[in-house]
CSV table of C-alpha atoms and ligand atoms in Angstrom, one decimal:
chain,number,residue,atom,x,y,z
A,1449,MET,CA,-13.3,40.1,0.5
A,1450,SER,CA,-14.3,43.8,0.1
A,1451,GLU,CA,-15.5,42.9,-3.4
A,1452,ILE,CA,-17.8,40.2,-1.9
A,1453,ARG,CA,-18.9,42.5,0.8
A,1454,GLY,CA,-19.8,45.2,-1.7
A,1455,THR,CA,-21.9,42.9,-3.9
A,1456,GLU,CA,-23.7,41.3,-0.9
A,1457,LEU,CA,-24.4,44.7,0.6
A,1458,GLU,CA,-26.1,45.9,-2.6
A,1459,GLU,CA,-28.2,42.8,-2.7
A,1460,MET,CA,-29.2,42.9,1.0
A,1461,GLY,CA,-29.8,46.6,1.4
A,1462,SER,CA,-29.5,47.8,5.0
A,1463,PHE,CA,-27.7,44.7,6.4
A,1464,HIS,CA,-25.0,45.6,8.9
A,1465,PRO,CA,-21.6,45.0,7.3
A,1466,ASN,CA,-20.1,43.3,10.4
A,1467,GLN,CA,-22.9,40.9,10.6
A,1468,LEU,CA,-22.5,40.2,6.9
A,1469,VAL,CA,-18.8,39.5,7.3
A,1470,ARG,CA,-19.6,37.1,10.1
A,1471,THR,CA,-22.1,35.2,8.0
A,1472,LYS,CA,-19.6,35.0,5.2
A,1473,TYR,CA,-16.9,33.6,7.6
A,1474,GLU,CA,-19.3,31.2,9.2
A,1475,ASN,CA,-20.4,30.0,5.7
A,1476,ILE,CA,-16.8,29.4,4.7
A,1477,LEU,CA,-16.0,27.6,8.0
A,1478,GLU,CA,-19.2,25.5,7.8
A,1479,ASN,CA,-18.5,24.3,4.4
A,1480,LEU,CA,-14.7,23.8,4.6
A,1481,ASP,CA,-13.5,20.4,3.5
A,1482,SER,CA,-11.6,20.1,6.9
A,1483,GLY,CA,-13.5,19.3,10.0
A,1484,ILE,CA,-13.6,22.1,12.6
A,1485,ILE,CA,-14.9,22.0,16.2
A,1486,LEU,CA,-14.5,24.8,18.8
A,1487,PHE,CA,-14.9,24.4,22.6
A,1488,ASP,CA,-15.2,27.6,24.6
A,1489,SER,CA,-13.3,28.3,27.9
A,1490,ASP,CA,-16.0,26.5,29.9
A,1491,GLY,CA,-15.5,23.4,27.8
A,1492,VAL,CA,-18.8,23.8,26.0
A,1493,LEU,CA,-19.0,23.2,22.3
A,1494,ALA,CA,-19.4,26.6,20.6
A,1495,PHE,CA,-19.1,25.6,16.9
A,1496,VAL,CA,-19.0,22.6,14.8
A,1497,ASN,CA,-18.9,22.5,11.0
A,1498,VAL,CA,-20.7,20.2,8.6
A,1499,GLN,CA,-17.6,18.1,7.8
A,1500,MET,CA,-16.7,17.6,11.5
A,1501,ALA,CA,-20.2,16.4,12.3
A,1502,LYS,CA,-19.9,14.0,9.3
A,1503,LEU,CA,-16.5,12.7,10.5
A,1504,LEU,CA,-17.9,12.2,14.0
A,1505,GLY,CA,-21.0,10.5,12.5
A,1506,VAL,CA,-23.2,12.6,14.7
A,1507,SER,CA,-26.0,15.0,13.8
A,1508,ARG,CA,-25.0,18.7,14.2
A,1509,LYS,CA,-28.2,19.5,16.1
A,1510,SER,CA,-27.6,16.9,18.8
A,1511,LEU,CA,-24.2,18.5,19.4
A,1512,ALA,CA,-25.5,22.0,20.3
A,1513,GLY,CA,-24.3,23.0,23.8
A,1514,CYS,CA,-22.5,19.7,24.4
A,1515,THR,CA,-19.5,19.5,26.7
A,1516,LEU,CA,-16.6,17.2,25.9
A,1517,THR,CA,-17.9,14.7,28.5
A,1518,GLU,CA,-21.3,14.7,27.0
A,1519,LEU,CA,-19.8,14.3,23.5
A,1520,LEU,CA,-17.9,11.2,24.7
A,1521,ARG,CA,-21.2,9.8,26.0
A,1522,HIS,CA,-23.1,10.6,22.8
A,1523,PRO,CA,-25.1,7.6,21.7
A,1524,GLN,CA,-24.3,8.1,18.0
A,1525,LEU,CA,-20.5,8.2,18.5
A,1526,THR,CA,-18.8,4.8,17.9
A,1527,ARG,CA,-16.5,3.2,20.5
A,1528,PHE,CA,-13.6,3.5,18.1
A,1529,LYS,CA,-14.1,7.3,17.8
A,1530,LYS,CA,-14.6,7.7,21.5
A,1531,LYS,CA,-11.3,6.0,22.2
A,1532,LYS,CA,-9.5,8.1,19.7
A,1533,ILE,CA,-10.9,11.4,21.0
A,1534,LEU,CA,-9.9,10.5,24.6
A,1535,ARG,CA,-6.4,9.6,23.5
A,1536,LEU,CA,-6.1,12.9,21.5
A,1537,PHE,CA,-7.1,14.9,24.5
A,1538,ARG,CA,-4.8,13.0,26.9
A,1539,GLU,CA,-1.8,13.5,24.5
A,1540,THR,CA,-2.7,17.2,24.1
A,1541,ILE,CA,-3.1,17.9,27.8
A,1542,PHE,CA,-0.4,15.8,29.3
A,1543,HIS,CA,2.2,15.9,26.5
A,1544,ARG,CA,1.3,19.3,25.0
A,1545,LYS,CA,1.2,17.8,21.6
A,1546,ARG,CA,-0.5,20.0,19.1
A,1547,PHE,CA,-0.4,17.9,16.0
A,1548,HIS,CA,-1.6,14.3,15.7
A,1549,GLU,CA,-1.7,11.8,12.9
A,1550,LEU,CA,-4.4,9.3,13.0
A,1551,LEU,CA,-5.2,6.2,10.9
A,1552,ASP,CA,-8.9,5.5,10.8
A,1553,GLU,CA,-10.7,2.1,10.6
A,1554,TYR,CA,-10.8,2.5,6.7
A,1555,GLY,CA,-7.1,3.1,6.4
A,1556,LYS,CA,-7.4,6.9,5.8
A,1557,SER,CA,-4.8,9.2,7.3
A,1558,TRP,CA,-5.9,12.3,9.2
A,1559,LEU,CA,-4.0,15.3,10.5
A,1560,ILE,CA,-5.5,16.7,13.6
A,1561,THR,CA,-4.4,20.1,14.9
A,1562,MET,CA,-5.2,21.5,18.3
A,1563,THR,CA,-5.1,25.3,18.7
A,1564,TYR,CA,-5.4,26.8,22.1
A,1565,GLY,CA,-3.6,29.3,24.3
A,1566,ASP,CA,-3.4,33.1,24.4
A,1567,GLN,CA,-4.4,33.7,20.7
A,1568,MET,CA,-7.6,31.7,21.3
A,1569,GLU,CA,-8.7,33.6,24.5
A,1570,GLY,CA,-9.4,30.4,26.4
A,1571,ASP,CA,-11.1,28.6,23.4
A,1572,PHE,CA,-10.0,25.3,22.2
A,1573,LEU,CA,-10.0,24.7,18.4
A,1574,ILE,CA,-9.6,21.3,16.8
A,1575,SER,CA,-9.3,20.9,13.1
A,1576,VAL,CA,-9.2,17.6,11.2
A,1577,LYS,CA,-7.8,17.3,7.6
A,1578,ASP,CA,-7.7,14.3,5.3
A,1579,VAL,CA,-4.0,13.8,4.4
A,1580,SER,CA,-4.3,10.3,2.8
A,1581,ASP,CA,-3.1,11.6,-0.6
A,1582,PHE,CA,0.0,13.3,0.9
A,1583,LYS,CA,0.7,10.1,2.9
A,1584,GLN,CA,0.4,8.0,-0.3
A,1585,ILE,CA,2.9,10.3,-2.1
A,1586,GLU,CA,5.3,10.2,0.9
A,1587,GLN,CA,5.0,6.4,1.0
A,1588,THR,CA,5.7,6.0,-2.7
A,1589,ALA,CA,8.7,8.4,-2.5
A,1590,TYR,CA,10.0,6.4,0.5
A,1591,GLN,CA,9.5,3.1,-1.3
A,1592,ASN,CA,11.2,4.3,-4.4
A,1593,ASP,CA,14.2,5.5,-2.3
A,1594,LYS,CA,14.4,2.2,-0.6
A,1595,LEU,CA,14.2,0.3,-3.9
A,1596,ALA,CA,16.9,2.5,-5.4
A,1597,MET,CA,19.1,1.9,-2.4
A,1598,LEU,CA,18.4,-1.8,-2.6
A,1599,GLY,CA,19.5,-1.8,-6.2
A,1600,LYS,CA,22.8,-0.1,-5.3
A,1601,ILE,CA,23.5,-2.5,-2.4
A,1602,SER,CA,22.7,-5.6,-4.5
A,1603,ALA,CA,24.9,-4.4,-7.3
A,1604,SER,CA,27.8,-3.8,-5.0
A,1605,ILE,CA,27.4,-7.1,-3.1
A,1606,ALA,CA,27.3,-8.9,-6.4
A,1607,HIS,CA,30.4,-7.2,-7.6
A,1608,GLU,CA,32.3,-7.9,-4.4
A,1609,ILE,CA,31.3,-11.6,-4.4
A,1610,ARG,CA,31.6,-12.3,-8.0
A,1611,ASN,CA,35.2,-11.2,-8.2
A,1612,PRO,CA,36.6,-13.7,-5.6
A,1613,LEU,CA,34.4,-16.4,-7.1
A,1614,THR,CA,36.0,-15.9,-10.5
A,1615,SER,CA,39.5,-16.1,-9.0
A,1616,ILE,CA,38.5,-19.3,-7.1
A,1617,ARG,CA,37.1,-20.8,-10.3
A,1618,GLY,CA,40.3,-20.0,-12.2
A,1619,PHE,CA,42.6,-21.5,-9.5
A,1620,ILE,CA,40.5,-24.7,-9.2
A,1621,GLN,CA,40.8,-25.1,-13.0
A,1622,LEU,CA,44.6,-24.7,-12.6
A,1623,LEU,CA,44.6,-27.3,-9.8
A,1624,ARG,CA,42.4,-29.7,-11.7
A,1625,PRO,CA,45.2,-31.8,-13.4
A,1626,HIS,CA,46.9,-32.2,-10.0
A,1627,LEU,CA,43.6,-33.3,-8.4
A,1628,MET,CA,43.1,-35.7,-11.3
A,1629,SER,CA,46.5,-37.3,-10.8
A,1630,LEU,CA,45.5,-37.9,-7.1
A,1631,GLY,CA,42.2,-39.4,-8.3
A,1632,LYS,CA,40.2,-36.5,-6.9
A,1633,ASP,CA,38.8,-35.0,-10.0
A,1634,GLU,CA,35.3,-35.5,-8.5
A,1635,TYR,CA,36.2,-32.8,-5.9
A,1636,ALA,CA,37.2,-30.3,-8.6
A,1637,ARG,CA,34.0,-31.0,-10.5
A,1638,ILE,CA,31.9,-30.4,-7.3
A,1639,ILE,CA,33.7,-27.2,-6.5
A,1640,LEU,CA,33.2,-25.8,-10.0
A,1641,THR,CA,29.5,-26.8,-10.1
A,1642,GLU,CA,28.9,-25.1,-6.7
A,1643,ILE,CA,30.7,-21.9,-7.8
A,1644,ASP,CA,28.6,-21.8,-10.9
A,1645,ARG,CA,25.5,-22.3,-8.7
A,1646,ALA,CA,26.5,-19.4,-6.4
A,1647,ASN,CA,27.0,-17.2,-9.5
A,1648,ASP,CA,23.6,-18.2,-10.8
A,1649,ILE,CA,22.0,-17.3,-7.4
A,1650,ILE,CA,23.7,-13.9,-7.4
A,1651,TYR,CA,22.5,-13.3,-11.0
A,1652,GLU,CA,19.0,-14.3,-10.2
A,1653,PHE,CA,18.9,-12.1,-7.1
A,1654,LEU,CA,20.2,-9.1,-9.0
A,1655,ASN,CA,17.7,-9.6,-11.7
A,1656,SER,CA,14.8,-10.0,-9.3
A,1657,SER,CA,15.7,-7.1,-7.0
A,1658,LYS,CA,16.4,-4.7,-9.7
A,1659,PRO,CA,14.3,-5.5,-12.7
A,1660,SER,CA,15.8,-4.3,-16.0
A,1661,ALA,CA,13.8,-2.4,-18.6
A,1662,PRO,CA,11.1,-4.7,-20.0
A,1663,GLN,CA,12.0,-6.7,-23.2
A,1664,THR,CA,8.5,-6.6,-24.6
A,1665,THR,CA,6.6,-9.2,-26.6
A,1666,VAL,CA,3.0,-8.9,-27.7
A,1667,ILE,CA,1.0,-11.7,-26.1
A,1668,PRO,CA,-2.7,-12.6,-25.5
A,1669,VAL,CA,-3.5,-12.2,-21.8
A,1670,ALA,CA,-5.5,-15.4,-21.8
A,1671,SER,CA,-2.5,-17.5,-22.9
A,1672,LEU,CA,-0.2,-15.9,-20.4
A,1673,LEU,CA,-2.7,-16.7,-17.6
A,1674,LYS,CA,-3.1,-20.3,-18.8
A,1675,GLU,CA,0.7,-20.8,-18.8
A,1676,VAL,CA,1.0,-19.4,-15.2
A,1677,VAL,CA,-1.8,-21.6,-14.0
A,1678,LEU,CA,-0.1,-24.7,-15.6
A,1679,LEU,CA,3.2,-23.8,-13.8
A,1680,THR,CA,1.6,-23.5,-10.3
A,1681,GLU,CA,-1.2,-26.0,-10.4
A,1682,SER,CA,0.7,-29.0,-9.2
A,1683,GLU,CA,2.3,-27.1,-6.3
A,1684,ALA,CA,-1.2,-25.9,-5.3
A,1685,LEU,CA,-2.7,-29.4,-5.5
A,1686,MET,CA,0.1,-30.7,-3.3
A,1687,LYS,CA,-0.9,-28.1,-0.7
A,1688,GLY,CA,-4.6,-29.1,-1.0
A,1689,CYS,CA,-5.5,-25.9,-2.8
A,1690,GLN,CA,-7.4,-25.4,-6.0
A,1691,ILE,CA,-6.5,-22.8,-8.7
A,1692,SER,CA,-9.5,-21.7,-10.8
A,1693,LEU,CA,-9.0,-19.7,-13.9
A,1694,HIS,CA,-12.0,-17.7,-15.1
A,1695,LEU,CA,-11.5,-16.9,-18.8
A,1696,ASP,CA,-13.3,-16.5,-22.0
A,1697,GLU,CA,-11.2,-18.8,-24.2
A,1698,ARG,CA,-11.8,-16.5,-27.2
A,1699,ASP,CA,-10.8,-13.3,-25.3
A,1700,PRO,CA,-8.7,-11.5,-27.9
A,1701,THR,CA,-7.0,-9.0,-25.5
A,1702,TYR,CA,-3.3,-8.5,-26.1
A,1703,ILE,CA,-0.7,-6.8,-24.0
A,1704,SER,CA,2.8,-5.8,-24.8
A,1705,VAL,CA,4.9,-6.9,-21.9
A,1706,ASP,CA,8.1,-8.6,-20.8
A,1707,VAL,CA,6.6,-12.1,-20.5
A,1708,LYS,CA,9.3,-13.4,-18.0
A,1709,GLN,CA,8.8,-10.4,-15.7
A,1710,ILE,CA,5.0,-10.5,-15.7
A,1711,LYS,CA,5.1,-14.2,-15.1
A,1712,GLN,CA,7.4,-13.5,-12.2
A,1713,VAL,CA,4.8,-11.1,-10.8
A,1714,LEU,CA,2.0,-13.5,-11.1
A,1715,LEU,CA,4.0,-16.3,-9.6
A,1716,ASN,CA,4.9,-14.1,-6.6
A,1717,LEU,CA,1.2,-13.3,-6.1
A,1718,ILE,CA,0.2,-17.0,-6.4
A,1719,LYS,CA,2.9,-18.0,-4.0
A,1720,ASN,CA,1.8,-15.4,-1.5
A,1721,ALA,CA,-1.8,-16.6,-1.9
A,1722,LEU,CA,-0.7,-20.2,-1.3
A,1723,ASP,CA,1.2,-19.1,1.9
A,1724,ALA,CA,-1.8,-17.2,3.1
A,1725,ILE,CA,-4.1,-20.2,2.6
A,1726,ASP,CA,-1.5,-22.5,4.2
A,1727,GLU,CA,-1.3,-20.3,7.3
A,1728,LYS,CA,-5.1,-20.0,7.7
A,1729,LEU,CA,-6.6,-23.4,6.8
A,1730,ASP,CA,-6.1,-26.5,8.8
A,1731,ASP,CA,-8.5,-28.3,6.6
A,1732,PRO,CA,-6.7,-29.1,3.3
A,1733,GLY,CA,-8.9,-29.0,0.2
A,1734,VAL,CA,-10.8,-25.8,0.9
A,1735,GLY,CA,-8.1,-23.4,-0.2
A,1736,MET,CA,-9.1,-21.6,-3.4
A,1737,ILE,CA,-7.1,-19.2,-5.7
A,1738,GLU,CA,-9.1,-17.5,-8.4
A,1739,ILE,CA,-7.5,-15.9,-11.4
A,1740,GLY,CA,-9.5,-13.7,-13.8
A,1741,MET,CA,-9.5,-10.7,-16.1
A,1742,LYS,CA,-11.5,-7.5,-16.1
A,1743,HIS,CA,-11.7,-5.0,-19.0
A,1744,HIS,CA,-11.4,-1.3,-18.7
A,1745,ASP,CA,-11.3,1.4,-21.3
A,1746,LYS,CA,-7.5,1.4,-22.1
A,1747,HIS,CA,-6.4,-1.2,-19.6
A,1748,VAL,CA,-6.9,-4.8,-18.7
A,1749,SER,CA,-6.9,-6.1,-15.1
A,1750,ILE,CA,-5.5,-9.4,-14.0
A,1751,LEU,CA,-7.2,-10.4,-10.7
A,1752,VAL,CA,-5.6,-12.9,-8.3
A,1753,SER,CA,-7.7,-13.6,-5.2
A,1754,ASP,CA,-7.5,-16.1,-2.4
A,1755,ASN,CA,-9.5,-17.2,0.6
A,1756,GLY,CA,-6.4,-17.2,2.9
A,1757,GLY,CA,-6.0,-15.3,6.2
A,1758,GLY,CA,-6.1,-11.8,4.7
A,1759,MET,CA,-4.1,-8.8,6.0
A,1760,ASP,CA,-4.5,-6.3,8.8
A,1761,GLN,CA,-4.1,-2.5,8.2
A,1762,ASN,CA,-0.4,-2.5,9.3
A,1763,THR,CA,0.5,-5.2,6.7
A,1764,LEU,CA,-1.5,-3.4,4.0
A,1765,ASN,CA,0.4,-0.1,4.8
A,1766,HIS,CA,3.8,-1.7,4.3
A,1767,LEU,CA,3.1,-4.4,1.8
A,1768,PHE,CA,5.1,-3.1,-1.1
A,1769,ASN,CA,8.1,-2.0,1.1
A,1770,PRO,CA,11.3,-4.0,0.3
A,1771,PHE,CA,12.1,-6.4,3.1
A,1772,PHE,CA,8.7,-6.1,4.7
A,1773,THR,CA,7.6,-9.6,5.6
A,1774,THR,CA,5.5,-11.4,8.2
A,1775,LYS,CA,6.9,-14.8,7.3
A,1776,GLU,CA,9.6,-16.6,9.1
A,1777,GLY,CA,11.5,-17.6,6.0
A,1778,GLY,CA,10.3,-14.6,3.8
A,1779,THR,CA,12.7,-12.1,2.2
A,1780,GLY,CA,9.9,-9.5,1.8
A,1781,LEU,CA,11.1,-8.8,-1.7
A,1782,GLY,CA,8.3,-10.5,-3.7
A,1783,LEU,CA,5.8,-7.6,-3.8
A,1784,SER,CA,8.3,-4.8,-3.9
A,1785,VAL,CA,9.9,-6.3,-7.0
A,1786,SER,CA,6.4,-6.9,-8.5
A,1787,TYR,CA,5.4,-3.3,-7.8
A,1788,ARG,CA,8.5,-2.1,-9.6
A,1789,ILE,CA,7.9,-4.4,-12.6
A,1790,ILE,CA,4.3,-3.3,-13.0
A,1791,LYS,CA,5.3,0.3,-12.7
A,1792,ASN,CA,8.0,-0.2,-15.4
A,1793,HIS,CA,5.2,-1.5,-17.7
A,1794,GLY,CA,3.1,1.7,-17.2
A,1795,GLY,CA,0.6,-0.2,-15.0
A,1796,SER,CA,-0.5,-0.2,-11.4
A,1797,ILE,CA,-1.1,-2.7,-8.7
A,1798,ALA,CA,-3.9,-2.5,-6.1
A,1799,VAL,CA,-5.0,-4.8,-3.2
A,1800,GLU,CA,-8.1,-5.3,-1.2
A,1801,SER,CA,-7.9,-7.6,1.8
A,1802,HIS,CA,-9.9,-8.5,4.9
A,1803,VAL,CA,-8.6,-10.4,7.9
A,1804,GLY,CA,-10.2,-13.9,8.0
A,1805,THR,CA,-11.8,-13.6,4.5
A,1806,GLY,CA,-9.0,-13.3,2.0
A,1807,THR,CA,-7.2,-11.0,-0.4
A,1808,GLU,CA,-7.5,-9.8,-4.0
A,1809,PHE,CA,-4.7,-8.3,-6.0
A,1810,GLU,CA,-5.5,-6.4,-9.1
A,1811,ILE,CA,-2.8,-5.7,-11.7
A,1812,MET,CA,-3.7,-3.1,-14.3
A,1813,LEU,CA,-1.8,-3.1,-17.6
A,1814,PRO,CA,-2.2,-1.1,-20.7
A,1815,LYS,CA,-3.8,-3.2,-23.4
A,1816,MET,CA,-3.0,-3.1,-27.1
A,1817,GLU,CA,-5.5,-0.9,-28.8
A,1818,GLY,CA,-8.3,-2.6,-30.7
A,1819,THR,CA,-7.6,-6.0,-29.4
A,1820,SER,CA,-10.5,-6.3,-27.0
A,1821,PHE,CA,-14.0,-7.7,-27.5
B,609,LIG,N1,-2.3,-13.0,-0.5
B,609,LIG,C1,-1.8,-12.6,0.7
B,609,LIG,N2,-2.5,-12.8,1.8
B,609,LIG,C2,-2.1,-12.4,3.0
B,609,LIG,N3,-0.9,-11.7,3.2
B,609,LIG,C3,-0.2,-11.4,2.1
B,609,LIG,C4,-0.6,-11.8,0.8
B,609,LIG,N4,0.3,-11.4,-0.1
B,609,LIG,C5,1.2,-10.7,0.7
B,609,LIG,N5,1.0,-10.8,2.0
B,609,LIG,C6,1.7,-10.2,3.1
B,609,LIG,O1,2.7,-9.3,2.5
B,609,LIG,C7,4.0,-9.6,3.0
B,609,LIG,C8,5.0,-9.2,1.9
B,609,LIG,O2,4.9,-10.0,0.8
B,609,LIG,P1,6.1,-10.3,-0.1
B,609,LIG,O3,5.7,-11.2,-1.2
B,609,LIG,O4,6.7,-9.0,-0.5
B,609,LIG,O5,7.2,-11.0,0.8
B,609,LIG,P2,7.1,-12.4,1.5
B,609,LIG,O6,6.1,-13.3,0.8
B,609,LIG,O7,7.0,-12.3,2.9
B,609,LIG,O8,8.6,-13.0,1.2
B,609,LIG,P3,9.1,-13.6,-0.2
B,609,LIG,O9,8.1,-13.2,-1.3
B,609,LIG,O10,10.4,-12.9,-0.4
B,609,LIG,O11,9.2,-15.0,0.0
B,609,LIG,C9,3.9,-11.0,3.4
B,609,LIG,O12,4.9,-11.4,4.3
B,609,LIG,C10,2.5,-11.2,3.9
B,609,LIG,O13,2.4,-10.7,5.2
B,610,LIG,MG1,6.0,-13.4,-1.4
């Protein structure tokens, strides 16, 4: 600070040092990336920085000398913001809460800190900071923890169930000759088939909830997409929904992936899209799922979009959490498993959705070098 002050002083000649320091501080506050607003002890706005005016969506000039009530009546302030400000003040005054977390209409997270009391000599300071990135990291860590726990639980359940199933299978085989002599061989056969089916279900569940390391094969994206569409087309048609594949047949882009796993991801997305269309549309025949590709520098995107009911912000926030579902018969595992599979492939998965309009999922995967157009 003294260094800055010295240099500035030289430049500005007879400027009073205190005044200069104030200007410096004001400059810093004004251009801070956090929003800052200060009300004095009479409730009159004493300072507001550039970022806060931007966040409020109100011009700084029009805020000069405003009281809180006048701010709440400000014609440029949206209803959403007015409601949030009122709630913040209520919680601060009545519940003495100093820290608030707020989710805005665009899904961004903000940390709001209220500072008042003795150290502020009657003034009331509010600062607002964008914490979306921290929240994202926190959410990912939480999700990974949950997935790891899910993996452990599934493994132990499978272990516990498989052992008695193996014993039952063994004893039924021992009993089989006796059942045969009683003319009841059919019973033994049914029991054995059902035990095998139970074993298969456990195996499938374990495989899907804890995807193993990818067994990679090099495959053209176009042919992978064509196969997936073939697999789902008839189910979609039965639901009065059309699947449309946008591809350049000659697209030479290759990816190195575990084909079974990536197919599983795409089938999960298409199944979700079909459900979303089913829920929204009474009129069969207007449901549309579009599948396409987009090229990036080192990656290729696979896009799956639908014109179903879309998702609200709460669903979007929890979408990839294991067991999060809004469906009566859903397990809430489809997307969490898909997320893990794509991460294991060094890719990423993103979503954009609007209630009433539809949803688009974008899967980014590294493409094989030199295989693009
Ligand atoms: N395309 C979509 N449109 C609207 N909502 C969706 C879409 N995809 C996912 N969702 C929402 O995300 C939630 C989680 O999806 P996920 O696939 O993980 O589980 P699920 O579909 O509910 O159950 P499961 O996949 O196990 O049958 C769904 O319940 C739904 O609310
Ligand atoms: Mg699903």
